[in-house]
């Protein structure tokens, strides 16, 4: 009897501590209010001043810093002539898909003169995420960092750095990016490449008309350790990144901590984030952070310039008052796949993970480009008189116009979408072979979604294709979820042999995964967030061509497994 009383008292004490822990966590959470004024702002880069679309006149936009568990309430007012939405890239948006942001997927866009307030809570996420426009190509200049610190009283799983600096890779055109998109859509050809890459909005001093004075700089002291929060906000190209003379220790990716590993070069696709610790252990001086293209597609024109920022030690030596030129790092060749493969393979979870199982949904999606035949009275600037397209499982995704998909689902509105997105390719072929039949290059346009039951465990093979000899690395992003990356490889996925290569011990948790050029990636996640969730390539030209699809995750049982009702100020189409 005494033992029973003792056990009961111990249990009650445990529940009391758990309640106190929950109460402490809840009462220390904050609500952050922000106003985002979408406006046209004159900005001068590369000797040319042009009006670009910004948030609050800032380029890049404001950095939002919150803690795990905090709530954000952000009022967006559209004062430009374009429709706009804002996406909070990588935020789980548990039961709040109305705040996710992709235009015509979870909301109708905010029209000129309109406004919308995004409301959501950060739940069990820490690290670096970002926000960006998700309508047309407005994210070329409308983006910023979203930094999630540990809860009050918690700390990083590594020694606290002396300072933290967001580093955002961007892409710059000497013209309105929306005009670049418009010309491409008229001609059916690939869009004009960018004129520069940027770091925190500045091209760096390797470009004409871009001075050392304007280049982004990070002042440091010898011996200190800096946490650099890298974000790839580029539009249509992936990037190699390195720091002259310094090694980088990767500690997080896509707002998930990783097993630390040291590297001299990173490869990041658009949408991905990587946190690295850099110790200032070199001779006092000036050292470039440099980024340039990883161009995996063969025979395709790309921006081959290099953007830079500068790490400056406090007491670097000068000669006769002359500032020494920074050292440049060694970057891989533009088309070298090996460093990208090696870097991706190095990212793992900090410890053994408990993978969700058993798998209820085994899916296989092809991802890649295609070609549409030229119709009468069309301009067709693609290969062999065609127009470029893109698809997943041969479906080139078409966005609705009269209602967003989420509204249509919530209201049971008919004829907005169909639920017949295929679980497997309609036709099996040698996906990565050369000279694939032209008959296989013609995708079917459609607004098709794939339904998932709440709580189902999904394992998805993403298979790259070489249709039209246009294979390349595709950074695939899934809204509303993060997922375990079980494996990546080259060639056609073969379940009989490739399943043995799965990392079932410490696979990384990501929200954007690279599908290797002429290769495949396998991810696994639990469908525990009801709503309509966009999955797409984060090369924006590929989204434009239709390389996307939508998961419709049904409600579960009870309030906590049911999506919230729409906000009263949700924009109308």
XYZ file of C-alpha atoms in Angstrom, residues 99-322:
224
model
C -1.970 31.883 -43.704
C 0.313 29.856 -45.986
C 0.170 32.256 -48.913
C 0.530 30.596 -52.349
C -1.699 32.502 -54.735
C -4.875 30.642 -55.802
C -3.835 27.601 -53.748
C -4.646 28.680 -50.180
C -5.969 32.158 -50.870
C -6.966 34.539 -53.596
C -4.296 37.222 -53.979
C -4.380 40.585 -52.250
C -5.488 42.917 -55.016
C -4.143 46.475 -55.480
C -5.438 48.639 -52.649
C -6.407 45.597 -50.587
C -5.046 44.092 -47.381
C -4.919 40.807 -45.520
C -3.673 39.854 -42.062
C -1.669 36.636 -41.747
C -2.000 34.966 -38.318
C -0.028 31.886 -37.338
C 1.978 30.313 -34.511
C 5.444 28.778 -34.691
C 5.177 25.255 -33.280
C 8.237 23.145 -32.468
C 10.501 24.773 -35.031
C 13.853 26.491 -34.496
C 16.434 27.887 -36.867
C 16.345 29.840 -40.108
C 13.337 30.147 -42.384
C 12.269 32.988 -44.645
C 9.280 34.713 -46.178
C 8.635 35.754 -49.769
C 5.978 36.797 -52.256
C 4.132 33.871 -53.803
C 2.423 35.505 -56.784
C 3.950 35.743 -60.256
C 7.682 36.592 -60.011
C 7.335 39.210 -57.274
C 9.551 37.199 -54.949
C 12.531 38.392 -57.053
C 12.622 41.414 -54.730
C 9.988 40.686 -52.056
C 11.671 38.455 -49.482
C 13.299 38.473 -46.050
C 14.593 36.307 -43.214
C 12.451 34.626 -40.544
C 14.654 33.636 -37.623
C 13.237 31.333 -34.932
C 15.192 31.350 -31.677
C 14.833 28.680 -28.964
C 12.193 29.201 -26.304
C 13.094 31.447 -23.379
C 15.282 29.426 -21.029
C 16.398 27.038 -23.792
C 19.574 27.255 -25.847
C 21.189 26.086 -29.068
C 22.598 22.534 -29.139
C 26.006 24.151 -29.780
C 28.070 26.850 -28.091
C 26.468 30.259 -28.392
C 28.170 32.235 -31.185
C 29.572 35.716 -30.696
C 27.187 37.074 -33.332
C 24.582 35.945 -35.861
C 24.209 37.261 -39.413
C 21.571 36.385 -42.039
C 23.072 35.936 -45.529
C 20.419 35.975 -48.274
C 21.393 34.979 -51.813
C 19.223 36.748 -54.399
C 18.990 37.283 -58.145
C 18.850 40.656 -59.928
C 17.596 41.765 -63.339
C 18.318 45.166 -64.901
C 14.650 45.299 -65.832
C 11.307 44.499 -64.257
C 11.343 40.718 -63.507
C 7.627 40.563 -64.288
C 8.368 41.794 -67.811
C 10.948 39.006 -68.143
C 8.255 36.502 -67.160
C 5.672 38.103 -69.460
C 7.941 37.881 -72.519
C 8.690 34.240 -71.746
C 4.990 33.403 -71.464
C 4.279 35.118 -74.785
C 7.084 33.403 -76.676
C 7.026 30.009 -74.940
C 10.820 30.217 -74.680
C 13.034 30.226 -71.591
C 13.158 33.608 -69.791
C 16.151 35.911 -70.011
C 18.789 35.109 -67.413
C 19.515 37.486 -64.528
C 22.225 40.167 -64.666
C 23.641 39.472 -61.214
C 23.364 37.506 -58.033
C 23.188 39.394 -54.754
C 24.077 38.930 -51.094
C 21.714 40.833 -48.822
C 20.627 42.917 -51.797
C 24.117 43.876 -53.021
C 25.875 42.284 -56.024
C 29.365 42.838 -54.598
C 32.433 44.501 -56.018
C 33.240 41.963 -58.755
C 30.513 43.525 -60.944
C 30.837 46.671 -63.014
C 29.183 49.653 -61.321
C 29.102 47.891 -57.952
C 31.666 49.273 -55.547
C 33.506 47.926 -52.540
C 31.738 50.563 -50.464
C 28.321 49.071 -51.274
C 29.344 45.435 -50.810
C 27.832 43.799 -47.723
C 30.439 43.434 -44.980
C 30.660 41.521 -41.719
C 33.070 42.991 -39.127
C 34.670 40.276 -36.969
C 37.367 39.878 -34.339
C 40.064 37.225 -34.450
C 39.070 34.105 -32.535
C 35.328 34.695 -32.394
C 32.730 32.328 -33.841
C 29.945 33.666 -36.050
C 26.667 31.943 -36.915
C 25.877 32.660 -40.561
C 22.255 31.964 -41.480
C 22.290 31.312 -45.240
C 19.051 31.618 -47.216
C 18.824 30.951 -50.941
C 16.216 33.326 -52.358
C 17.489 33.087 -55.956
C 14.792 32.690 -58.591
C 15.948 30.234 -61.216
C 19.377 28.868 -60.336
C 21.036 26.905 -57.554
C 24.242 28.178 -55.975
C 27.628 27.039 -54.755
C 28.825 29.050 -51.749
C 32.245 29.244 -50.072
C 34.280 31.501 -47.772
C 37.916 32.247 -48.562
C 40.312 30.684 -46.049
C 37.588 29.520 -43.663
C 35.736 26.285 -43.045
C 32.030 26.126 -42.295
C 30.447 23.818 -39.730
C 26.870 23.032 -40.700
C 24.579 22.936 -37.636
C 21.072 23.327 -39.106
C 19.162 23.169 -42.385
C 15.583 24.267 -43.112
C 15.031 25.112 -39.418
C 16.065 21.665 -38.198
C 19.274 20.996 -36.297
C 21.783 18.674 -37.926
C 24.697 16.518 -36.914
C 27.564 19.057 -37.185
C 29.895 18.517 -40.109
C 32.621 20.694 -41.607
C 32.845 21.702 -45.252
C 34.579 24.240 -47.469
C 31.700 24.540 -49.959
C 27.906 24.422 -49.802
C 25.301 23.920 -52.489
C 21.892 25.395 -51.822
C 18.838 25.365 -54.047
C 16.280 28.171 -53.986
C 14.112 27.775 -50.893
C 16.743 26.046 -48.790
C 18.407 27.469 -45.673
C 21.626 26.387 -43.978
C 23.091 27.581 -40.674
C 26.869 27.382 -40.333
C 29.363 28.248 -37.609
C 32.531 29.951 -38.828
C 35.491 30.489 -36.505
C 37.653 33.499 -37.353
C 40.944 31.619 -37.139
C 42.855 33.183 -40.038
C 45.349 36.021 -40.228
C 43.554 39.357 -39.792
C 42.499 40.461 -43.249
C 39.563 40.619 -45.656
C 37.936 37.463 -47.023
C 35.199 37.026 -49.597
C 32.009 35.069 -49.071
C 31.242 34.136 -52.676
C 28.312 32.495 -54.457
C 27.843 31.517 -58.069
C 25.693 29.152 -60.103
C 25.479 25.400 -59.859
C 24.148 24.819 -63.385
C 23.238 21.144 -63.657
C 21.327 21.361 -66.964
C 23.449 20.795 -70.056
C 23.517 23.323 -72.879
C 21.344 25.875 -71.055
C 22.357 29.531 -70.756
C 22.741 30.708 -67.159
C 24.046 33.657 -65.154
C 27.750 32.822 -64.732
C 28.623 35.815 -62.530
C 29.814 35.717 -58.916
C 28.311 37.659 -56.026
C 30.369 38.489 -52.927
C 30.210 39.793 -49.387
C 33.286 40.504 -47.267
C 34.385 39.277 -43.842
C 36.590 41.995 -42.349
C 38.780 41.361 -39.321
C 38.952 44.361 -36.987
C 42.701 44.890 -37.217
C 43.504 43.884 -40.770
C 46.795 45.384 -41.999
C 46.798 48.129 -44.631
C 49.600 49.449 -46.806
C 49.930 53.206 -47.029
C 46.287 53.574 -46.122
C 45.265 51.292 -49.013
